[in-house]
PDB file of C-alpha atoms in Angstrom:
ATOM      1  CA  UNK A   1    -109.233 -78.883 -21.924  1.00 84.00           C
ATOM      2  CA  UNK A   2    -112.714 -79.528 -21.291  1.00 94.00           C
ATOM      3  CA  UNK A   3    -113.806 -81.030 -18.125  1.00 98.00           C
ATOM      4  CA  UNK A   4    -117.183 -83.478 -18.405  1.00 98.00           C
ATOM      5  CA  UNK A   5    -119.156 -84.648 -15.387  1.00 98.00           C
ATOM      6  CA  UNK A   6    -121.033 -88.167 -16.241  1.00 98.00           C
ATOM      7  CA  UNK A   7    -122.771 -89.824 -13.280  1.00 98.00           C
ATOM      8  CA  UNK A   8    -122.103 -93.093 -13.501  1.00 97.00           C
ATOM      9  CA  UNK A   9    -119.673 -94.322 -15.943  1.00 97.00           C
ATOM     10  CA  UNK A  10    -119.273 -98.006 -15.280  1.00 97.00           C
ATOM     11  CA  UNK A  11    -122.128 -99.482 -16.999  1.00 97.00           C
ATOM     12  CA  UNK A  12    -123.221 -99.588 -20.686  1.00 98.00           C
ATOM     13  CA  UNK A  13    -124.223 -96.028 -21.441  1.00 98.00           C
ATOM     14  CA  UNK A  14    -122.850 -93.368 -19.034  1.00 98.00           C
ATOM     15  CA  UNK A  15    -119.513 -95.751 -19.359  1.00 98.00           C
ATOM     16  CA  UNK A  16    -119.438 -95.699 -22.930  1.00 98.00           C
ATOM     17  CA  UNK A  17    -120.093 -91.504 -22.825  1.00 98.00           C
ATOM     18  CA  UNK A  18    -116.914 -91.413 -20.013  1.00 98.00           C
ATOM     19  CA  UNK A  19    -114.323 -93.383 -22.410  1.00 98.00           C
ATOM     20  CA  UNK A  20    -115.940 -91.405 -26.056  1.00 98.00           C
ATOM     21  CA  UNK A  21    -114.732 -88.245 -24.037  1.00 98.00           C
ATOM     22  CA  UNK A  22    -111.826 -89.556 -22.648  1.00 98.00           C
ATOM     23  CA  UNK A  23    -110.985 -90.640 -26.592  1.00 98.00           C
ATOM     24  CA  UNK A  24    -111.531 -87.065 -27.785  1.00 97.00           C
ATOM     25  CA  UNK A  25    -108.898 -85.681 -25.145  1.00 97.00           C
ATOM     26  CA  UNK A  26    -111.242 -84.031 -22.532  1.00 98.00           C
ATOM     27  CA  UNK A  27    -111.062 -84.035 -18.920  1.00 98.00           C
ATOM     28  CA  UNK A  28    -113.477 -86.512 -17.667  1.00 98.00           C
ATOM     29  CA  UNK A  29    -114.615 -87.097 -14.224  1.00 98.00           C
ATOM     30  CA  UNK A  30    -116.680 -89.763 -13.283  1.00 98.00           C
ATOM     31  CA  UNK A  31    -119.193 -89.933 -10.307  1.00 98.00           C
ATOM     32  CA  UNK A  32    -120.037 -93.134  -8.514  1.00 98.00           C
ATOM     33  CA  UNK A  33    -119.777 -95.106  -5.679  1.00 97.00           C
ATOM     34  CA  UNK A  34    -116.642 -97.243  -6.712  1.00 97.00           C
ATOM     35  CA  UNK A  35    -118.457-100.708  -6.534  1.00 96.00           C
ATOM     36  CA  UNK A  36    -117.125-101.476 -10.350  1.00 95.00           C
ATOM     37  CA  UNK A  37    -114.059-101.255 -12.267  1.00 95.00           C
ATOM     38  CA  UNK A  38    -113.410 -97.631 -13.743  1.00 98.00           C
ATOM     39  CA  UNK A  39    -112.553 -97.088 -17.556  1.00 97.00           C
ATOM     40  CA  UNK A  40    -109.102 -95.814 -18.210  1.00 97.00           C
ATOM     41  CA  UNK A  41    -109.040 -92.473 -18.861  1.00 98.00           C
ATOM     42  CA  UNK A  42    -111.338 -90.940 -16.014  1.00 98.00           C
ATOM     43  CA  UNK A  43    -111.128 -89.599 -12.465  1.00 98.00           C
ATOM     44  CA  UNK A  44    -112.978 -91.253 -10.067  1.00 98.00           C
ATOM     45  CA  UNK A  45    -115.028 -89.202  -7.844  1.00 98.00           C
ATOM     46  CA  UNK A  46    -116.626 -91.521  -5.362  1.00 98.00           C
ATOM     47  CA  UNK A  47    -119.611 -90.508  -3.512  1.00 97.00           C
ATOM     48  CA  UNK A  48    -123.494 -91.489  -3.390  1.00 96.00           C
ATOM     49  CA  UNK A  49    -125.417 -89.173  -5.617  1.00 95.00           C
ATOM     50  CA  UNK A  50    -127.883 -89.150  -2.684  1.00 95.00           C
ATOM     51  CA  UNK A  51    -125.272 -88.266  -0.118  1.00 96.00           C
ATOM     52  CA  UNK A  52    -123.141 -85.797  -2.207  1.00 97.00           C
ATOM     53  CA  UNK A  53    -122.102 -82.820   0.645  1.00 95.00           C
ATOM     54  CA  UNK A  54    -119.428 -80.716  -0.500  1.00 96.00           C
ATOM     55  CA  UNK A  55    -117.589 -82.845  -2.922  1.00 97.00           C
ATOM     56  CA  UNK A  56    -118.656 -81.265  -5.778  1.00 98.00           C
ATOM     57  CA  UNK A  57    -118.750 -77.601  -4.678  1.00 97.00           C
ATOM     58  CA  UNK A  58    -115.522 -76.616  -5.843  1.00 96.00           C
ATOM     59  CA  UNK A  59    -115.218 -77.848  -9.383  1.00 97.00           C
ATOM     60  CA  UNK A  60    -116.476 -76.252 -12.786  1.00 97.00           C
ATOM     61  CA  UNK A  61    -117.856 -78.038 -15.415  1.00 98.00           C
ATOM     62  CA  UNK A  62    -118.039 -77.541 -19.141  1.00 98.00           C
ATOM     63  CA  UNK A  63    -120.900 -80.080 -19.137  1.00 98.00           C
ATOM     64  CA  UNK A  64    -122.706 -82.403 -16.892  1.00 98.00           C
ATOM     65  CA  UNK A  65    -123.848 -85.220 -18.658  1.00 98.00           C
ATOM     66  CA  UNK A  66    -126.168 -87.106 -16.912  1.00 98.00           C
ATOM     67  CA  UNK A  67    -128.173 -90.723 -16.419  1.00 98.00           C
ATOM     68  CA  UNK A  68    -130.683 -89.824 -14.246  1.00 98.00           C
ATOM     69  CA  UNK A  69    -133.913 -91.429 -12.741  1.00 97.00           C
ATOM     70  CA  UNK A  70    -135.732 -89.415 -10.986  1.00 98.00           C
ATOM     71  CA  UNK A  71    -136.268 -86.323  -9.919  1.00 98.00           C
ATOM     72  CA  UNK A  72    -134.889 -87.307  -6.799  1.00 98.00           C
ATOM     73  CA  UNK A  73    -131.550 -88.222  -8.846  1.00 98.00           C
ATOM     74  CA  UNK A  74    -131.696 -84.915 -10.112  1.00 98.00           C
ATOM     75  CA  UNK A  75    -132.550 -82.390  -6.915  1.00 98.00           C
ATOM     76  CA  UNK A  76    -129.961 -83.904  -5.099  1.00 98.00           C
ATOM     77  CA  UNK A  77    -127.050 -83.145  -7.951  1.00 98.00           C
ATOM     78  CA  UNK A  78    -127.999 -79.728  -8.233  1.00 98.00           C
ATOM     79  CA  UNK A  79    -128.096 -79.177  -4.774  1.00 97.00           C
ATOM     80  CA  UNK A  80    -124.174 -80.770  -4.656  1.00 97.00           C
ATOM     81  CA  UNK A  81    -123.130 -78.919  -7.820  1.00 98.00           C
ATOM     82  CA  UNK A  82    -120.621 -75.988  -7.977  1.00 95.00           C
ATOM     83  CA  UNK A  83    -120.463 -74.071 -11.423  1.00 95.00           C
ATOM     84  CA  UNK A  84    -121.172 -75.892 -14.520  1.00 97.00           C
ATOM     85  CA  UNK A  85    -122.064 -74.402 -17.940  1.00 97.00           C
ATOM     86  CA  UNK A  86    -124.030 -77.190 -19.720  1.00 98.00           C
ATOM     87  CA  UNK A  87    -126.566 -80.158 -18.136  1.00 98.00           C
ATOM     88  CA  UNK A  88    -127.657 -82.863 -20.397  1.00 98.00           C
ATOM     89  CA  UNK A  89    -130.015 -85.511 -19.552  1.00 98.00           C
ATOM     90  CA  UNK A  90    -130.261 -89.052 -21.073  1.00 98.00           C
ATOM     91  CA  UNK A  91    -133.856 -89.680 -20.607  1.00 98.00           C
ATOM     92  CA  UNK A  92    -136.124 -91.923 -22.232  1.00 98.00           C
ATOM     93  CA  UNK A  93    -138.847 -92.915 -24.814  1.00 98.00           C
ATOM     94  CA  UNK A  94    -140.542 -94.518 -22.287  1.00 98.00           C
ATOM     95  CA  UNK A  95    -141.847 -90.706 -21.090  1.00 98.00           C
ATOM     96  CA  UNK A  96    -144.423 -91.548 -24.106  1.00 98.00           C
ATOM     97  CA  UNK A  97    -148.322 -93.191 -23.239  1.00 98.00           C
ATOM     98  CA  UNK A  98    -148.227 -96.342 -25.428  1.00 98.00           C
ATOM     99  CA  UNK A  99    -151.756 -95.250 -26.744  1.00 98.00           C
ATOM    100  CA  UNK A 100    -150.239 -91.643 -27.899  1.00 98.00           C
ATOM    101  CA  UNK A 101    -150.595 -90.696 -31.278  1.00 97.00           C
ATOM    102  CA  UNK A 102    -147.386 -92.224 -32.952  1.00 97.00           C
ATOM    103  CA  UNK A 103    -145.068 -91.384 -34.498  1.00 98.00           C
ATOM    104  CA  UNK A 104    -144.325 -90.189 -30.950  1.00 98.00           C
ATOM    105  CA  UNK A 105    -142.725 -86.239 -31.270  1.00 98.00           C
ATOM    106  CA  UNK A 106    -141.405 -83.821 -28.961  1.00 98.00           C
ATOM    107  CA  UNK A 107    -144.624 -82.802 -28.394  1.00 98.00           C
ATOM    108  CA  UNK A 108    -146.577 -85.676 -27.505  1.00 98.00           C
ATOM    109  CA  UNK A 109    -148.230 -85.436 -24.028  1.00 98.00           C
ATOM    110  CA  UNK A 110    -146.065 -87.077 -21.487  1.00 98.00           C
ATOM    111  CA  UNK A 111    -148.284 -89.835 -19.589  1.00 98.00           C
ATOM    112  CA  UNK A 112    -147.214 -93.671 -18.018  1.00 98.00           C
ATOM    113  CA  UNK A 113    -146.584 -95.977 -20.491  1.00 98.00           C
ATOM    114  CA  UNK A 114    -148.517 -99.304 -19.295  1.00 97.00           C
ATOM    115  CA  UNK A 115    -145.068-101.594 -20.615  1.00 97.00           C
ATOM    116  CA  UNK A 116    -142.755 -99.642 -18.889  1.00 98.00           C
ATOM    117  CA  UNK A 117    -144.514 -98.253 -15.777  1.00 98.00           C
ATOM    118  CA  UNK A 118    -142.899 -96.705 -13.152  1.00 98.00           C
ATOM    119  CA  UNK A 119    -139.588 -96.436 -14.980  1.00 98.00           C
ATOM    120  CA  UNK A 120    -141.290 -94.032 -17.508  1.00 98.00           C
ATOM    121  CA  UNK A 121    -142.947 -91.540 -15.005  1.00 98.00           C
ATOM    122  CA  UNK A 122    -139.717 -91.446 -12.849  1.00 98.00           C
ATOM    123  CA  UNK A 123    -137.952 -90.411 -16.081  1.00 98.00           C
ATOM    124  CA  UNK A 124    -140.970 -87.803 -16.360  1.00 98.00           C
ATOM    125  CA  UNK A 125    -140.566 -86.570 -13.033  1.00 98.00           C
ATOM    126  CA  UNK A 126    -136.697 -86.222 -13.682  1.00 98.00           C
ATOM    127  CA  UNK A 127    -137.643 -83.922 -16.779  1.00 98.00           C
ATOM    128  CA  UNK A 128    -139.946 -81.549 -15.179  1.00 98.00           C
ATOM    129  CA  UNK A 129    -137.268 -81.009 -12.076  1.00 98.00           C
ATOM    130  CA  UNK A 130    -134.413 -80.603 -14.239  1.00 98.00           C
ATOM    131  CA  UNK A 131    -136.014 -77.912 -16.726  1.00 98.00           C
ATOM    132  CA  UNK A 132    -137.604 -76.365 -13.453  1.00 98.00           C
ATOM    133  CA  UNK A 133    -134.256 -75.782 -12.521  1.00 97.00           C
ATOM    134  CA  UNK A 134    -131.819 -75.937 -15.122  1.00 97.00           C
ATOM    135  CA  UNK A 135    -134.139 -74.574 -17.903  1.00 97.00           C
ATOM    136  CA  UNK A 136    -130.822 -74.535 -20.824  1.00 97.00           C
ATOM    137  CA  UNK A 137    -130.885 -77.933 -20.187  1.00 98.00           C
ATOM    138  CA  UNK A 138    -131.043 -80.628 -23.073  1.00 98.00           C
ATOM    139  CA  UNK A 139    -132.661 -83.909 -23.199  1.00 98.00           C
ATOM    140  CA  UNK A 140    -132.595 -86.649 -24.847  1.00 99.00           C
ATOM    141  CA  UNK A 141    -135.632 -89.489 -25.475  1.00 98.00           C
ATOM    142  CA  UNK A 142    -133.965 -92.382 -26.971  1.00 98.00           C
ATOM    143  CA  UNK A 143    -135.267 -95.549 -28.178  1.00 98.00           C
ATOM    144  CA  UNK A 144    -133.547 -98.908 -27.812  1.00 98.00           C
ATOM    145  CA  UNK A 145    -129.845 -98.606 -27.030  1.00 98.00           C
ATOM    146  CA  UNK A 146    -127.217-100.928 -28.365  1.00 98.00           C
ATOM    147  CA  UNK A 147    -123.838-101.054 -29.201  1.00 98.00           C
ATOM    148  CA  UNK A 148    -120.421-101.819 -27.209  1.00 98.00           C
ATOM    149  CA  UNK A 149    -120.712-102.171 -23.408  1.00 98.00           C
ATOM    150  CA  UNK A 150    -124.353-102.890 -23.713  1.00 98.00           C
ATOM    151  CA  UNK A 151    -125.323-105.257 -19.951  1.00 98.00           C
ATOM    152  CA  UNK A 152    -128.935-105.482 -21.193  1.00 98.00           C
ATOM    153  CA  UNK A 153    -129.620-108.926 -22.672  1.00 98.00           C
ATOM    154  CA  UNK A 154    -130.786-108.172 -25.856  1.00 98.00           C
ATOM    155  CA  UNK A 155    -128.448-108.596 -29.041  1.00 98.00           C
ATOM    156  CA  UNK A 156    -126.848-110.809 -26.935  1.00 98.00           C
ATOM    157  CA  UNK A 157    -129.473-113.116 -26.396  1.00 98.00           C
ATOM    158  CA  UNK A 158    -129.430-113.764 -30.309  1.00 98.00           C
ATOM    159  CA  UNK A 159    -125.626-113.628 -30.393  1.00 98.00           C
ATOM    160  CA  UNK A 160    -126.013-116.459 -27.653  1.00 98.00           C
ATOM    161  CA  UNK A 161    -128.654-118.463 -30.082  1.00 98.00           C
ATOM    162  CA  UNK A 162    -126.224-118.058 -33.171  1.00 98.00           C
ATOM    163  CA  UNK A 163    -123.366-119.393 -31.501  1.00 98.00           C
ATOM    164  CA  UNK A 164    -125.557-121.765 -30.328  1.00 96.00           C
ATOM    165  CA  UNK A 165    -126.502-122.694 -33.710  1.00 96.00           C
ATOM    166  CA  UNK A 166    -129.971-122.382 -31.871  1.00 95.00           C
ATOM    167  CA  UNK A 167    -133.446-122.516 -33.786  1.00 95.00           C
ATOM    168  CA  UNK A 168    -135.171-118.341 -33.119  1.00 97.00           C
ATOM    169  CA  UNK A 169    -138.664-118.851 -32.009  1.00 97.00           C
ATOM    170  CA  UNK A 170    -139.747-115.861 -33.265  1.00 97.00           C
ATOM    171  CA  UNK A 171    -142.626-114.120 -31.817  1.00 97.00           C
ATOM    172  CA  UNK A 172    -146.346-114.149 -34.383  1.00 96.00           C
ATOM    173  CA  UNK A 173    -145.281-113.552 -38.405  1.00 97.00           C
ATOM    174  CA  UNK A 174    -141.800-111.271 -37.029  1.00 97.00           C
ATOM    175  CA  UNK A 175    -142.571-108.250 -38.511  1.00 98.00           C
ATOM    176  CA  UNK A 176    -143.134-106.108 -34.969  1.00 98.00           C
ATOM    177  CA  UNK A 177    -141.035-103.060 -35.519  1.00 98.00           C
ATOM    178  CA  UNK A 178    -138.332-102.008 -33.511  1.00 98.00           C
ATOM    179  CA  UNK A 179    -136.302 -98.289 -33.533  1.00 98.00           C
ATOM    180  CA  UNK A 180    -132.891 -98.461 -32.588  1.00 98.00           C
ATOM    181  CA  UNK A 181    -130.035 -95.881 -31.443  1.00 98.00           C
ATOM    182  CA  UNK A 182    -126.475 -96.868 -31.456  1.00 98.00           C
ATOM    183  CA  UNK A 183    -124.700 -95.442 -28.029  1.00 98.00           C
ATOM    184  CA  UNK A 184    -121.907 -93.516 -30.487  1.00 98.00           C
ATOM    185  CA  UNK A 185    -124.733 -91.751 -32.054  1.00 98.00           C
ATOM    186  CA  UNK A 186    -126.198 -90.893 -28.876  1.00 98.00           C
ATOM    187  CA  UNK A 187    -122.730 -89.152 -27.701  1.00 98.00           C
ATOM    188  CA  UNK A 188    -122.120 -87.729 -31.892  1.00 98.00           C
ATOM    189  CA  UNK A 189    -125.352 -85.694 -31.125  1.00 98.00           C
ATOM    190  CA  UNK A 190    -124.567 -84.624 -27.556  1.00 98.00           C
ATOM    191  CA  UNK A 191    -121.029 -83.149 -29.270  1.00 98.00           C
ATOM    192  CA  UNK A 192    -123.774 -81.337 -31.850  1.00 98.00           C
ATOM    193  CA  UNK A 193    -125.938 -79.951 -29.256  1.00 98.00           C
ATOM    194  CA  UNK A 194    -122.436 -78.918 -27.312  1.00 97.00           C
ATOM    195  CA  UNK A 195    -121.585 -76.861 -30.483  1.00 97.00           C
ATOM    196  CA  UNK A 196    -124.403 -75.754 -32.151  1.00 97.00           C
ATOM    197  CA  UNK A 197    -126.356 -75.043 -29.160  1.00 97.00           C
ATOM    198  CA  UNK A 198    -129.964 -75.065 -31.037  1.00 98.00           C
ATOM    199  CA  UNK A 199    -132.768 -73.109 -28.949  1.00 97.00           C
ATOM    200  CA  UNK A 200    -134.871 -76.529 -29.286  1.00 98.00           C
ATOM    201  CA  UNK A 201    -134.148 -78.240 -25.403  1.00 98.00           C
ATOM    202  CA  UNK A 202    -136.138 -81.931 -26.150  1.00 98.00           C
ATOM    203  CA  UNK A 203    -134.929 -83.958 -28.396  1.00 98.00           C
ATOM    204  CA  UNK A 204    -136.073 -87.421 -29.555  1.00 98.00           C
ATOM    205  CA  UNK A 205    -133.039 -89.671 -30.791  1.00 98.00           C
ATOM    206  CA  UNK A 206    -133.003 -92.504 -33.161  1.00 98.00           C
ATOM    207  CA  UNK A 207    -132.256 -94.103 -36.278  1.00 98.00           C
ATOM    208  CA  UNK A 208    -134.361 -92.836 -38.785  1.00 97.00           C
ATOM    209  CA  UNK A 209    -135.993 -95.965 -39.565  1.00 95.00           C
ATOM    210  CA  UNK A 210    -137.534 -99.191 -37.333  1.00 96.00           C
ATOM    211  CA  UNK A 211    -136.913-102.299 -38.323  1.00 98.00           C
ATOM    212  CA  UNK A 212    -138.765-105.797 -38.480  1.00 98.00           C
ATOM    213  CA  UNK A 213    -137.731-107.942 -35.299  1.00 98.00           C
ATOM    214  CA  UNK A 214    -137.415-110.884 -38.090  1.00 98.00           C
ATOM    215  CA  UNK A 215    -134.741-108.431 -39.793  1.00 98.00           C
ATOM    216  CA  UNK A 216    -133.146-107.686 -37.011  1.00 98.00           C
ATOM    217  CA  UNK A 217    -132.355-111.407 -35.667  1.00 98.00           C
ATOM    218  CA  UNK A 218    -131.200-112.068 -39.175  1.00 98.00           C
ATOM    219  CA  UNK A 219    -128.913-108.911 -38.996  1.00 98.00           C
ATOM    220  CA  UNK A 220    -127.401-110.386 -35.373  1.00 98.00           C
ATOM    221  CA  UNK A 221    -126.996-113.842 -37.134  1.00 98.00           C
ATOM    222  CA  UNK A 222    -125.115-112.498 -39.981  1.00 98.00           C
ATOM    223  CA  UNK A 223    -122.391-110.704 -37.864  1.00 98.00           C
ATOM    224  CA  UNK A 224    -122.151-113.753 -36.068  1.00 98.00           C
ATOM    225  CA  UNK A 225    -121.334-115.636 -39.279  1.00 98.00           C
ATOM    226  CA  UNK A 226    -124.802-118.034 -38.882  1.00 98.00           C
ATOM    227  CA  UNK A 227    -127.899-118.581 -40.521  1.00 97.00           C
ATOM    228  CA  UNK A 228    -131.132-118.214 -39.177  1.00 97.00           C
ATOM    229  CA  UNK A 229    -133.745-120.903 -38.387  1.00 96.00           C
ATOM    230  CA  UNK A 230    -136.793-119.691 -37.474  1.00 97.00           C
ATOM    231  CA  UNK A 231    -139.974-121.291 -35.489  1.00 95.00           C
ATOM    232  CA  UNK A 232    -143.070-119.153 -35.401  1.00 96.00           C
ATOM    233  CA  UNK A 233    -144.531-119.040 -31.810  1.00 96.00           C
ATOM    234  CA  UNK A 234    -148.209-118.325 -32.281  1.00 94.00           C
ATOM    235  CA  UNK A 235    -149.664-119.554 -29.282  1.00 92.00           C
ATOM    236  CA  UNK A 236    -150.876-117.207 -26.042  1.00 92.00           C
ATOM    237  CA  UNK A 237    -147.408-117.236 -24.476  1.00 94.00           C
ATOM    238  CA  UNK A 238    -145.889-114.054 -22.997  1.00 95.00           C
ATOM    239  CA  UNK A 239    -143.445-112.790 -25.105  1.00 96.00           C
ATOM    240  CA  UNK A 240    -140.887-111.922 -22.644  1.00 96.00           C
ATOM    241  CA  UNK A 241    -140.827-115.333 -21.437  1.00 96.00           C
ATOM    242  CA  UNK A 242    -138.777-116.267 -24.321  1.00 97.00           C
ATOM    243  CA  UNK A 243    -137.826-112.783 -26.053  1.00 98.00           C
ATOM    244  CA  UNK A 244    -136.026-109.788 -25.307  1.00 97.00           C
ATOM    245  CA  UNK A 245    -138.811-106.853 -26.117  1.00 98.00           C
ATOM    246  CA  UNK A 246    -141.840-106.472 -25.311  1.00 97.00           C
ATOM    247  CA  UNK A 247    -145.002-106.883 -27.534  1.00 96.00           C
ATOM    248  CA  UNK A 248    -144.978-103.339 -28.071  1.00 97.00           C
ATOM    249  CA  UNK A 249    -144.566-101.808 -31.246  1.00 97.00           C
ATOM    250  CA  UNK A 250    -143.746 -97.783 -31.422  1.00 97.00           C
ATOM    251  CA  UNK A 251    -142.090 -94.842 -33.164  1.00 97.00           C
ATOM    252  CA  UNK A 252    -140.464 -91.797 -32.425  1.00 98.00           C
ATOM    253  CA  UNK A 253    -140.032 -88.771 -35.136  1.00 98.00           C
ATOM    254  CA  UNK A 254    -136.055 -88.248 -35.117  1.00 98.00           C
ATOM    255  CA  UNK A 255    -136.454 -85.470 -37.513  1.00 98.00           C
ATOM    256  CA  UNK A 256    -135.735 -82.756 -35.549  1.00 98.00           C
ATOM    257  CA  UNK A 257    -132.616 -84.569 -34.665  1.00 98.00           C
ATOM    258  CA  UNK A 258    -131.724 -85.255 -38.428  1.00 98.00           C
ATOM    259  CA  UNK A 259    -132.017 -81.696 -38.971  1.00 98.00           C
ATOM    260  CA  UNK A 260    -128.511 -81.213 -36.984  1.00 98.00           C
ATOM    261  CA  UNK A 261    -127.369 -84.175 -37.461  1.00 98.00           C
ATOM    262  CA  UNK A 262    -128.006 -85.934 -40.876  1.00 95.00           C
ATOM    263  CA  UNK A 263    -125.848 -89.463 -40.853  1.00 96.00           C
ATOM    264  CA  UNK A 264    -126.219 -92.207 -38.030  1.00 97.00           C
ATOM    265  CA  UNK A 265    -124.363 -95.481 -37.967  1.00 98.00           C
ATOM    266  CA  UNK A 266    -125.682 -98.258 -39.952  1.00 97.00           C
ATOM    267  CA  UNK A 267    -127.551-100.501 -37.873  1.00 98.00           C
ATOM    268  CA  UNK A 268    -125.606-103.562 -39.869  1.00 98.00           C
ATOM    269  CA  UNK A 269    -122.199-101.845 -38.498  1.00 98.00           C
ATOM    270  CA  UNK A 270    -123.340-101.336 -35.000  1.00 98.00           C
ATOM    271  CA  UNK A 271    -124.073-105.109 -34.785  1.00 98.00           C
ATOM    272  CA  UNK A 272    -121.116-106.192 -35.972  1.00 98.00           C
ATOM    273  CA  UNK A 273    -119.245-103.999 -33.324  1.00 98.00           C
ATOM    274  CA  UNK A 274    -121.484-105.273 -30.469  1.00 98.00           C
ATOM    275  CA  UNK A 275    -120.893-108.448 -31.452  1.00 98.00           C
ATOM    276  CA  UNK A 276    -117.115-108.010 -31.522  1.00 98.00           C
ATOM    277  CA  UNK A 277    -117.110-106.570 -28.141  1.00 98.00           C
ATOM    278  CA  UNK A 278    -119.769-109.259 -27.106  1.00 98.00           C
ATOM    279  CA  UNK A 279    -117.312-112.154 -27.604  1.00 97.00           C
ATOM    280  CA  UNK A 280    -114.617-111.235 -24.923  1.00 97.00           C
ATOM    281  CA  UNK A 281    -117.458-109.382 -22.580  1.00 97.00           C
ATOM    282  CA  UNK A 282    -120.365-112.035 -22.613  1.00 97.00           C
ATOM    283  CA  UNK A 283    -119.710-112.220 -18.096  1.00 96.00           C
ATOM    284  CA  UNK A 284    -120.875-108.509 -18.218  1.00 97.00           C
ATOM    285  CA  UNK A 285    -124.207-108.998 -19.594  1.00 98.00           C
ATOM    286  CA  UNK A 286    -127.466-109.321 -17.122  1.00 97.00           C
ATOM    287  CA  UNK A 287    -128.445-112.943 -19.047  1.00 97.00           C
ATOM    288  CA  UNK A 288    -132.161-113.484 -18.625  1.00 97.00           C
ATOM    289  CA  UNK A 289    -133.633-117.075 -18.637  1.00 97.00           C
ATOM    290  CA  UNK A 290    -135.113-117.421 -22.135  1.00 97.00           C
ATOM    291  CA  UNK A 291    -133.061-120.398 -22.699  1.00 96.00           C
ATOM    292  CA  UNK A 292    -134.669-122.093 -19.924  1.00 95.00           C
ATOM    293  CA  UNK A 293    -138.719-120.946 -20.572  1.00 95.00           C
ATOM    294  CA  UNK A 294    -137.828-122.294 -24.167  1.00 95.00           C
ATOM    295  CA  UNK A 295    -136.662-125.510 -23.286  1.00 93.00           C
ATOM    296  CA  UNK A 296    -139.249-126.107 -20.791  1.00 92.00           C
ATOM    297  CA  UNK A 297    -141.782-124.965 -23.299  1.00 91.00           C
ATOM    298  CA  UNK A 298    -141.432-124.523 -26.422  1.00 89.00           C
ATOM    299  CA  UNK A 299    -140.836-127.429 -28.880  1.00 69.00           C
ATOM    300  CA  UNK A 300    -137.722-127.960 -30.115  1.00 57.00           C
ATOM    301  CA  UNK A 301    -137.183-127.468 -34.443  1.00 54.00           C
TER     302      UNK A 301
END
């Protein structure tokens, strides 16, 4: 039986990557500081990643699977780890300079991103320490996340406004792209990289194609079983007063991942899952206060 080290595992991604490994059978350890409830399945090991001593020393690992940071984040686990045969890191798009050359590739210079800021060059930093150290290592530069278990208020702000039967103020004309990545796609290509082992160490992940942010409310409205009003919103008001991306449109080239891995969930299907796990989970969502700015705002349909 395989043992898996994710750090983390009780929020949205590195929980959904402990209970797809617990599903498949293997051994699967968790490591946090035991200040949320655990998923079925794991074993707890309960410890600051930042004040780790010997607690990891004596274990081996088949693979480390990891949420990291910061290179901070990332010194201080290898310093604490025993034997472990693979490391993967869950990093980010935001690594990417938002006036890059786009589609963004694996390539692309590395640089801050002025929408995501200091959260994009920690995620840098984490890169460079890990492959400084750990140069087998694999990483991943997703887009947007979604899916089951997701706390970030984003498909669930328009679930919200269905169920609502809420007008969607829409930001401009609605056809700002977005690039998703549905979490069990995210863990389907870690189980690729596990077994085919591909001398390529970066990999961007994502659906193959973006979609319109007009399309995508629609598509959240439809797996709620509503229709879609929409009201423009044209006027010089931040976006993220009363939306749930920035006005940033960008692209990554997933073909290097669609070389291993050809299929990815339809992002129709992934909705309607998040949606179904949305309706008994809504308390575990971070809920921003769009509803509010709107109100205050906006004018009403």
């Amino acid at each position: 039986m395989k043992k898996v080290l994710v750090t983390g595992g009780t929020i949205f991604v590195s929980r959904y990557i402990a209970e797809y490994y617990v599903a498949k059978g293997y051994e699967v350890y968790v490591l946090n500081r035991n200040s949320r409830e655990q998923s079925k399945g794991v074993k707890l090991i309960q410890a600051n990643r930042h004040n780790l001593g010997e607690v990891l020393r004596s274990f081996c690992f088949d693979v480390v699977i990891d949420t990291a940071y910061n290179s901070d984040d990332i010194n201080k686990l290898l310093d604490a780890l025993g034997n472990y045969k693979d490391y993967i890191l869950v990093s980010s798009s935001a690594v990417y300079p938002e006036y890059a050359t786009q589609p963004f590739n694996e390539s692309t210079v590395l640089g801050e991103n002025k929408y995501w800021g200091k959260y994009g060059t920690d995620k840098i930093d984490a890169e460079k320490a890990l492959l400084r150290r750990s140069p087998n290592a694999y990483i991943l530069r997703p887009p947007y996340l979604y899916g089951q278990m997701n706390n970030v208020y984003r498909e669930a702000f328009v679930f919200d406004c269905a169920l609502q039967d809420k007008c969607f103020y829409l930001p401009k004309d609605g056809e700002m792209k977005l690039q998703f990545f549905h979490v069990e796609d995210l863990c389907r290509f870690i189980d690729v990289l596990l077994d085919k082992r591909p001398q390529q160490h970066i990999y961007n992940v994502g659906n193959s194609e973006g979609i319109s942010i007009r399309k995508w409310v629609e598509m959240c409205y439809q797996v709620a079983g509503k229709e879609v009003r929409f009201k423009n919103v044209y006027d010089d008001i931040e976006q993220r007063k009363y939306f749930c991306f920035y006005d940033y449109e960008y692209y990554l080239d997933v073909s290097k991942q669609h070389e291993l891995m050809a299929d990815e969930k339809s992002l129709l299907e992934g909705l309607r899952e998040a949606f179904v796990w949305y309706k008994d989970n809504s308390d575990k969502v971070n809920k921003k206060p769009y509803f509010e700015f709107i109100d205050d705002t906006l004018l009403s349909c």
